[in-house]
Amino acid sequence: MQKWEIFGKNFTVSNKGLTYFIGICSSPNNSADDTAIIQKENSSSHVLGKLDQVNLVRGDDWILLTYKDGDPYKDACNNSTRSASIMFVCGQNKVRKTSTNK
C-alpha cells in the first residue's frame, strides 16, 4: 500500500464542547506513545483508542481506521473500552464528518 500524505500528521477537531486530538498512525501532540485519539471536555480527557490496537479497512477510494482499547467507560456500557473510527474518502476535495464512539 502506498504511504498517504496524511501519514504521521496530527489534527484537532472541536464540536459541541468536545475537542478531539487525532494522530494518523502517530500519537497526537504531547500524548503517551501508544495513544491515537484523545477526547477532551473542559478539564477531563479520555483516550479513545491506541496505535497498537488499530484495524484498517480500505476500498477503491476510501480508508477506514478504527482505533480500539481506549479508556474504559465508568458505570456505562459494561465498563467496555472506548474506540473511534475515522473514514477518509478520496476525491473531489470534500470533507466528510467522522464518527466517534464516546
PDB file of C-alpha atoms in Angstrom:
ATOM      1  CA  MET A   1       0.000   0.000   0.000  1.00  0.00           C
ATOM      2  CA  GLN A   2       1.312   3.447  -0.900  1.00  0.00           C
ATOM      3  CA  LYS A   3       2.063   5.786   2.007  1.00  0.00           C
ATOM      4  CA  TRP A   4      -0.537   8.575   2.097  1.00  0.00           C
ATOM      5  CA  GLU A   5       0.201  12.267   2.638  1.00  0.00           C
ATOM      6  CA  ILE A   6      -1.578  12.410   5.997  1.00  0.00           C
ATOM      7  CA  PHE A   7       0.533   9.577   7.486  1.00  0.00           C
ATOM      8  CA  GLY A   8       2.054  10.810  10.771  1.00  0.00           C
ATOM      9  CA  LYS A   9       0.041  14.056  10.837  1.00  0.00           C
ATOM     10  CA  ASN A  10      -1.915  15.437  13.796  1.00  0.00           C
ATOM     11  CA  PHE A  11      -5.348  17.044  13.680  1.00  0.00           C
ATOM     12  CA  THR A  12      -7.529  18.869  16.199  1.00  0.00           C
ATOM     13  CA  VAL A  13     -11.306  18.901  15.743  1.00  0.00           C
ATOM     14  CA  SER A  14     -13.831  20.655  18.012  1.00  0.00           C
ATOM     15  CA  ASN A  15     -17.579  20.059  18.070  1.00  0.00           C
ATOM     16  CA  LYS A  16     -20.310  20.663  20.684  1.00  0.00           C
ATOM     17  CA  GLY A  17     -17.922  21.445  23.546  1.00  0.00           C
ATOM     18  CA  LEU A  18     -15.657  18.471  22.844  1.00  0.00           C
ATOM     19  CA  THR A  19     -12.182  18.625  21.338  1.00  0.00           C
ATOM     20  CA  TYR A  20     -10.547  15.647  19.647  1.00  0.00           C
ATOM     21  CA  PHE A  21      -6.781  15.353  19.219  1.00  0.00           C
ATOM     22  CA  ILE A  22      -6.118  12.857  16.442  1.00  0.00           C
ATOM     23  CA  GLY A  23      -2.879  11.273  15.289  1.00  0.00           C
ATOM     24  CA  ILE A  24      -2.870   9.432  11.976  1.00  0.00           C
ATOM     25  CA  CYS A  25      -0.619   6.428  12.648  1.00  0.00           C
ATOM     26  CA  SER A  26       1.162   8.557  15.273  1.00  0.00           C
ATOM     27  CA  SER A  27       0.428   9.942  18.732  1.00  0.00           C
ATOM     28  CA  PRO A  28      -1.263  13.346  18.851  1.00  0.00           C
ATOM     29  CA  ASN A  29       0.710  16.253  20.293  1.00  0.00           C
ATOM     30  CA  ASN A  30       2.233  15.651  23.747  1.00  0.00           C
ATOM     31  CA  SER A  31       0.404  12.386  24.439  1.00  0.00           C
ATOM     32  CA  ALA A  32       1.510   8.939  25.542  1.00  0.00           C
ATOM     33  CA  ASP A  33       3.394   6.965  22.895  1.00  0.00           C
ATOM     34  CA  ASP A  34       0.593   4.450  22.288  1.00  0.00           C
ATOM     35  CA  THR A  35      -2.305   6.959  22.173  1.00  0.00           C
ATOM     36  CA  ALA A  36      -4.067   7.558  18.844  1.00  0.00           C
ATOM     37  CA  ILE A  37      -7.079   9.761  19.706  1.00  0.00           C
ATOM     38  CA  ILE A  38      -7.882  11.870  22.771  1.00  0.00           C
ATOM     39  CA  GLN A  39     -11.291  13.369  23.576  1.00  0.00           C
ATOM     40  CA  LYS A  40     -11.211  16.427  25.846  1.00  0.00           C
ATOM     41  CA  GLU A  41     -14.100  18.200  27.562  1.00  0.00           C
ATOM     42  CA  ASN A  42     -13.232  21.034  29.949  1.00  0.00           C
ATOM     43  CA  SER A  43     -10.571  19.616  32.291  1.00  0.00           C
ATOM     44  CA  SER A  44     -11.267  15.914  31.684  1.00  0.00           C
ATOM     45  CA  SER A  45      -9.899  13.819  28.859  1.00  0.00           C
ATOM     46  CA  HIS A  46     -10.265  10.244  27.625  1.00  0.00           C
ATOM     47  CA  VAL A  47      -8.154   8.095  25.330  1.00  0.00           C
ATOM     48  CA  LEU A  48     -10.459   6.785  22.591  1.00  0.00           C
ATOM     49  CA  GLY A  49      -8.003   4.341  21.034  1.00  0.00           C
ATOM     50  CA  LYS A  50      -4.411   3.156  20.869  1.00  0.00           C
ATOM     51  CA  LEU A  51      -1.972   2.917  17.978  1.00  0.00           C
ATOM     52  CA  ASP A  52      -1.213  -0.754  18.608  1.00  0.00           C
ATOM     53  CA  GLN A  53      -4.936  -1.611  18.545  1.00  0.00           C
ATOM     54  CA  VAL A  54      -5.872  -0.449  15.052  1.00  0.00           C
ATOM     55  CA  ASN A  55      -7.883  -2.034  12.283  1.00  0.00           C
ATOM     56  CA  LEU A  56      -7.509  -0.692   8.740  1.00  0.00           C
ATOM     57  CA  VAL A  57     -10.030  -1.450   6.003  1.00  0.00           C
ATOM     58  CA  ARG A  58      -9.863   0.044   2.533  1.00  0.00           C
ATOM     59  CA  GLY A  59     -11.811   0.221  -0.669  1.00  0.00           C
ATOM     60  CA  ASP A  60     -11.085   1.737  -4.067  1.00  0.00           C
ATOM     61  CA  ASP A  61     -11.490   5.333  -2.877  1.00  0.00           C
ATOM     62  CA  TRP A  62     -11.687   5.157   0.922  1.00  0.00           C
ATOM     63  CA  ILE A  63      -9.805   4.047   4.043  1.00  0.00           C
ATOM     64  CA  LEU A  64     -11.373   3.309   7.442  1.00  0.00           C
ATOM     65  CA  LEU A  65      -9.163   3.412  10.548  1.00  0.00           C
ATOM     66  CA  THR A  66     -10.645   2.037  13.761  1.00  0.00           C
ATOM     67  CA  TYR A  67      -8.637   2.547  16.935  1.00  0.00           C
ATOM     68  CA  LYS A  68      -9.613   0.369  19.934  1.00  0.00           C
ATOM     69  CA  ASP A  69      -8.687  -0.262  23.580  1.00  0.00           C
ATOM     70  CA  GLY A  70      -9.172   3.294  24.841  1.00  0.00           C
ATOM     71  CA  ASP A  71     -10.106   4.258  28.383  1.00  0.00           C
ATOM     72  CA  PRO A  72     -12.898   2.197  29.958  1.00  0.00           C
ATOM     73  CA  TYR A  73     -16.340   3.711  30.419  1.00  0.00           C
ATOM     74  CA  LYS A  74     -17.284   4.355  34.039  1.00  0.00           C
ATOM     75  CA  ASP A  75     -20.651   2.889  35.061  1.00  0.00           C
ATOM     76  CA  ALA A  76     -21.814   2.574  31.442  1.00  0.00           C
ATOM     77  CA  CYS A  77     -21.511   0.142  28.538  1.00  0.00           C
ATOM     78  CA  ASN A  78     -20.489  -2.666  30.924  1.00  0.00           C
ATOM     79  CA  ASN A  79     -17.199  -0.793  31.526  1.00  0.00           C
ATOM     80  CA  SER A  80     -16.063  -1.671  27.998  1.00  0.00           C
ATOM     81  CA  THR A  81     -13.222   0.303  26.448  1.00  0.00           C
ATOM     82  CA  ARG A  82     -13.698   3.279  24.156  1.00  0.00           C
ATOM     83  CA  SER A  83     -12.982   3.189  20.432  1.00  0.00           C
ATOM     84  CA  ALA A  84     -13.065   5.574  17.489  1.00  0.00           C
ATOM     85  CA  SER A  85     -13.367   5.206  13.721  1.00  0.00           C
ATOM     86  CA  ILE A  86     -12.209   7.659  11.079  1.00  0.00           C
ATOM     87  CA  MET A  87     -13.112   7.297   7.411  1.00  0.00           C
ATOM     88  CA  PHE A  88     -11.119   9.003   4.664  1.00  0.00           C
ATOM     89  CA  VAL A  89     -12.804   9.314   1.284  1.00  0.00           C
ATOM     90  CA  CYS A  90     -10.623  10.240  -1.693  1.00  0.00           C
ATOM     91  CA  GLY A  91     -11.600  12.605  -4.474  1.00  0.00           C
ATOM     92  CA  GLN A  92     -13.171  15.978  -5.119  1.00  0.00           C
ATOM     93  CA  ASN A  93     -11.559  17.563  -2.012  1.00  0.00           C
ATOM     94  CA  LYS A  94     -14.714  17.097   0.049  1.00  0.00           C
ATOM     95  CA  VAL A  95     -14.571  16.879   3.819  1.00  0.00           C
ATOM     96  CA  ARG A  96     -16.877  14.333   5.406  1.00  0.00           C
ATOM     97  CA  LYS A  97     -17.775  14.042   9.057  1.00  0.00           C
ATOM     98  CA  THR A  98     -16.141  11.399  11.226  1.00  0.00           C
ATOM     99  CA  SER A  99     -17.931   9.157  13.670  1.00  0.00           C
ATOM    100  CA  THR A 100     -16.692   8.691  17.208  1.00  0.00           C
ATOM    101  CA  ASN A 101     -17.870   6.347  19.924  1.00  0.00           C
ATOM    102  CA  LYS A 102     -17.662   8.204  23.233  1.00  0.00           C
TER     103      LYS A 102
END
